[in-house]
CSV table of C-alpha atoms in Angstrom, one decimal:
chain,number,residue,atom,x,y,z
A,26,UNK,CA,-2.1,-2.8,18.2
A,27,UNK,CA,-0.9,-0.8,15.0
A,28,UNK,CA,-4.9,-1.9,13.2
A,29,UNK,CA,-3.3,0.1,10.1
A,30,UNK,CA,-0.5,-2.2,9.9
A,31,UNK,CA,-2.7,-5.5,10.8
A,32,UNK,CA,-4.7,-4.5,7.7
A,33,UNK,CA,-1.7,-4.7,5.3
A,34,UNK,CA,-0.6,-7.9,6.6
A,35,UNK,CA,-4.6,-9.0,6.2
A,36,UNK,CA,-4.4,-7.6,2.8
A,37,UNK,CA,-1.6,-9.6,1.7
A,38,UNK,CA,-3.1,-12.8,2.7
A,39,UNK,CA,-6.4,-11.7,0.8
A,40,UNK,CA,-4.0,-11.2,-1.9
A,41,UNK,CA,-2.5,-14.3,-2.0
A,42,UNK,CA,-6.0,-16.7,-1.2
A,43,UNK,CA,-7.9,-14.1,-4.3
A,44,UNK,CA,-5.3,-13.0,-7.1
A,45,UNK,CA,-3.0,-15.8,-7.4
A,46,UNK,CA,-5.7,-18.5,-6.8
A,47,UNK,CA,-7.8,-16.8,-9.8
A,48,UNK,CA,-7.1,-18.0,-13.1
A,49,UNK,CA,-6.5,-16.6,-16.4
A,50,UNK,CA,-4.2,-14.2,-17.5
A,51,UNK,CA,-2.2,-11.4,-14.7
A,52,UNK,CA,-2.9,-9.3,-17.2
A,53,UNK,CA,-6.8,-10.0,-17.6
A,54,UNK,CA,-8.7,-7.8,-14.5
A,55,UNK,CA,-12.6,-8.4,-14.2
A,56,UNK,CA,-14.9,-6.3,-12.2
A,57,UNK,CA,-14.5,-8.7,-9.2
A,58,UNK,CA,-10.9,-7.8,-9.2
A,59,UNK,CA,-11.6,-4.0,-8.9
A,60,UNK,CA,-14.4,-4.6,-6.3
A,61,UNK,CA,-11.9,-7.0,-4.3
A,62,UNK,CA,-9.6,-4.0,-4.4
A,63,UNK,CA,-11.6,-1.5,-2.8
A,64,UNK,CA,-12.9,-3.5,-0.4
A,65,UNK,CA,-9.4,-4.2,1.2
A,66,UNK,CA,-8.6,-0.3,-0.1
A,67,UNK,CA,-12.0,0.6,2.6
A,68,UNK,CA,-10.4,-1.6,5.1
A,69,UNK,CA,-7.2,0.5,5.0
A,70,UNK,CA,-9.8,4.0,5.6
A,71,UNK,CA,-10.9,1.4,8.7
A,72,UNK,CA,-7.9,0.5,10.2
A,73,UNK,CA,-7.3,4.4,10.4
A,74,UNK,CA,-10.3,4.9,11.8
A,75,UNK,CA,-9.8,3.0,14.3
A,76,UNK,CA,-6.3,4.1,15.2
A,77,UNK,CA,-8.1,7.3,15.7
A,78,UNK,CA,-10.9,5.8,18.0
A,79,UNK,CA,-7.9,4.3,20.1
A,80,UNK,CA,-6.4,7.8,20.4
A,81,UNK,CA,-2.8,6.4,18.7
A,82,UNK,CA,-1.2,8.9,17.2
A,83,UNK,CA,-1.3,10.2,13.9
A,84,UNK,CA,2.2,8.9,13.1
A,85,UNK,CA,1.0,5.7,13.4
A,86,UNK,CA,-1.6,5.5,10.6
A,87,UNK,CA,1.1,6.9,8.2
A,88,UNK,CA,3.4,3.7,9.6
A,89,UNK,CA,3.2,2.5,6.3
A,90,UNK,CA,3.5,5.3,4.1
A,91,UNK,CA,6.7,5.6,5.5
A,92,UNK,CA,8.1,1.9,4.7
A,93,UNK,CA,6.7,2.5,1.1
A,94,UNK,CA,8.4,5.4,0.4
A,95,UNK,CA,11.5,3.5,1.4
A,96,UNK,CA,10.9,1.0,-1.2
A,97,UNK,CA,10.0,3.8,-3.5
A,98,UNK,CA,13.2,6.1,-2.7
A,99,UNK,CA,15.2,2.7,-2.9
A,100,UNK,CA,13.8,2.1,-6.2
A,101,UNK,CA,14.7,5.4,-7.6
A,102,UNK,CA,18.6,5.3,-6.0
A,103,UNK,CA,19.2,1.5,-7.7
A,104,UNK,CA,17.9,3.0,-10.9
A,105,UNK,CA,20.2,5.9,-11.3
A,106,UNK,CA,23.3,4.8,-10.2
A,107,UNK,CA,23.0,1.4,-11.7
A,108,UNK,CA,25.8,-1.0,-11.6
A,109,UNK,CA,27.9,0.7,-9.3
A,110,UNK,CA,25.3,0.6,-6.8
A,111,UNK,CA,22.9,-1.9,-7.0
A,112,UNK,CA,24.2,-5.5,-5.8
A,113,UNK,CA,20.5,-6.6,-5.3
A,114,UNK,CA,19.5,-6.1,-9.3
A,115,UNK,CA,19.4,-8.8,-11.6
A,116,UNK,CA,20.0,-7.1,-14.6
A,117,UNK,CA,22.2,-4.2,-14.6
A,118,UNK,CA,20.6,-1.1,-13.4
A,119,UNK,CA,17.5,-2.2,-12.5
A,120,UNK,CA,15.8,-2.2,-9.1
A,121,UNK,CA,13.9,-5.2,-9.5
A,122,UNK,CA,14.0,-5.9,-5.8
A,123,UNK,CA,12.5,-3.0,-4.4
A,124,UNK,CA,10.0,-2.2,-7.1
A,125,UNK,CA,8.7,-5.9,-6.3
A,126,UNK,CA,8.7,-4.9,-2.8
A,127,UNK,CA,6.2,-2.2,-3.6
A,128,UNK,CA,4.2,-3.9,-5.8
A,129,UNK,CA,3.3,-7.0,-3.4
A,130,UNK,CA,3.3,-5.3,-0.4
A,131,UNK,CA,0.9,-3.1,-2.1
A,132,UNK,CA,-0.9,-5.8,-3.7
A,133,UNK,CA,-4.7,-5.0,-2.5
A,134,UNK,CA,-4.1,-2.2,-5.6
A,135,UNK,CA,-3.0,-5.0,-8.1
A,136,UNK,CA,-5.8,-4.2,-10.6
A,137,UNK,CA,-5.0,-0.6,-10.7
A,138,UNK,CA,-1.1,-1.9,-10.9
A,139,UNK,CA,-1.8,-3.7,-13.9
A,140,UNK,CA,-4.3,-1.1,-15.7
A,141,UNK,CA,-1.3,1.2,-15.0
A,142,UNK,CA,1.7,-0.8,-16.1
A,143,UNK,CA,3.6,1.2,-18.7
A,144,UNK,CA,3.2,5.0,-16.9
A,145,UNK,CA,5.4,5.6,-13.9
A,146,UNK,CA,2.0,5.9,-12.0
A,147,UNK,CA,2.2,2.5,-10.9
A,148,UNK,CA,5.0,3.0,-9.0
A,149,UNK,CA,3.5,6.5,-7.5
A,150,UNK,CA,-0.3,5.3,-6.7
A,151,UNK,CA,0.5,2.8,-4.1
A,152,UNK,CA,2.8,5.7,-2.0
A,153,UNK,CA,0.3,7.4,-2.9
A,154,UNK,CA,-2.4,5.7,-1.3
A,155,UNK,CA,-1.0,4.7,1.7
A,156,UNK,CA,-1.0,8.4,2.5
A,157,UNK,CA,-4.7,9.4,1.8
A,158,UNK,CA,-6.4,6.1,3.1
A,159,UNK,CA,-5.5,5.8,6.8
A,160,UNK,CA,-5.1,9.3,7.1
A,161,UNK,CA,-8.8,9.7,5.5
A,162,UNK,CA,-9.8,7.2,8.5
A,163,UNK,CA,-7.7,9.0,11.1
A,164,UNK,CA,-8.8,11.9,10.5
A,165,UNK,CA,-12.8,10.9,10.5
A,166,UNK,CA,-11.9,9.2,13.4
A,167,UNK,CA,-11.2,11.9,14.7
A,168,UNK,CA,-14.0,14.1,14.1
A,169,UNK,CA,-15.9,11.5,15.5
A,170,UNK,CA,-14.4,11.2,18.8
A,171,UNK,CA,-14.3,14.8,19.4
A,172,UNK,CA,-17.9,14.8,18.3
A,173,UNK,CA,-19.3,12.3,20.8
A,174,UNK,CA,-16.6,14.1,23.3
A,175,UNK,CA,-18.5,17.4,23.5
């Protein structure tokens, strides 16, 4: 069992029960918000960890990584060559499709999503992140293991 990629699909759900079950504004983000974030965002450095404890392969902590930079390199293609390309946009030259792709399958960063909204970070953070967490908890793991090894 991939725990890395369990964790996303356990973040999602999170994500649906907390952030569209909250009322208000999308736009409005509280402290509980941020603190529901990095608890699922810890859970991420988990799942790595235990990848690591199962002795998976690094490769399989970045599983995800990889699927966002897909969305991300997606994103970036449907943008630049516009109407001749993109037959998924809905208006024009945008990549509406992919960058919503990112953004909810990303959602346990949704505060930082919105905090971020008019800088291209928003876009970058969640690739972003999906590098550094499991691999922070694979490698830890790691060190572990070979610890209690020796």
């Amino acid at each position: 069992m991939n725990y890395v990629t369990f964790t996303y699909l356990l973040n999602l759900l999170v994500y649906v029960m907390y952030f569209f079950g909250k009322g208000g504004s999308e736009t409005d983000v509280t402290l509980t918000d941020y603190i529901v974030s990095a608890v699922m965002s810890l859970l991420l450095i988990l799942a790595g960890y235990l990848n690591a404890k199962q002795d998976k392969t690094y490769r399989s902590a970045l599983w995800m990584f990889f699927i966002n930079a897909l969305f991300f390199v997606m994103s970036g293609v449907f943008d630049q060559f516009g109407n001749n390309f993109n037959i998924l946009s809905t208006s024009g030259g945008d990549s509406f499709i992919f960058t919503l792709a990112l953004i909810i399958y990303n959602s346990y960063l949704f505060p930082l999503i919105v905090t971020l909204d008019r800088s291209g970070f928003a876009l970058v953070l969640p690739v972003l992140l999906s590098f550094i967490l499991p691999s922070l908890g694979y490698w830890i793991g790691k060190v572990i293991s070979s610890k209690n090894s020796v």
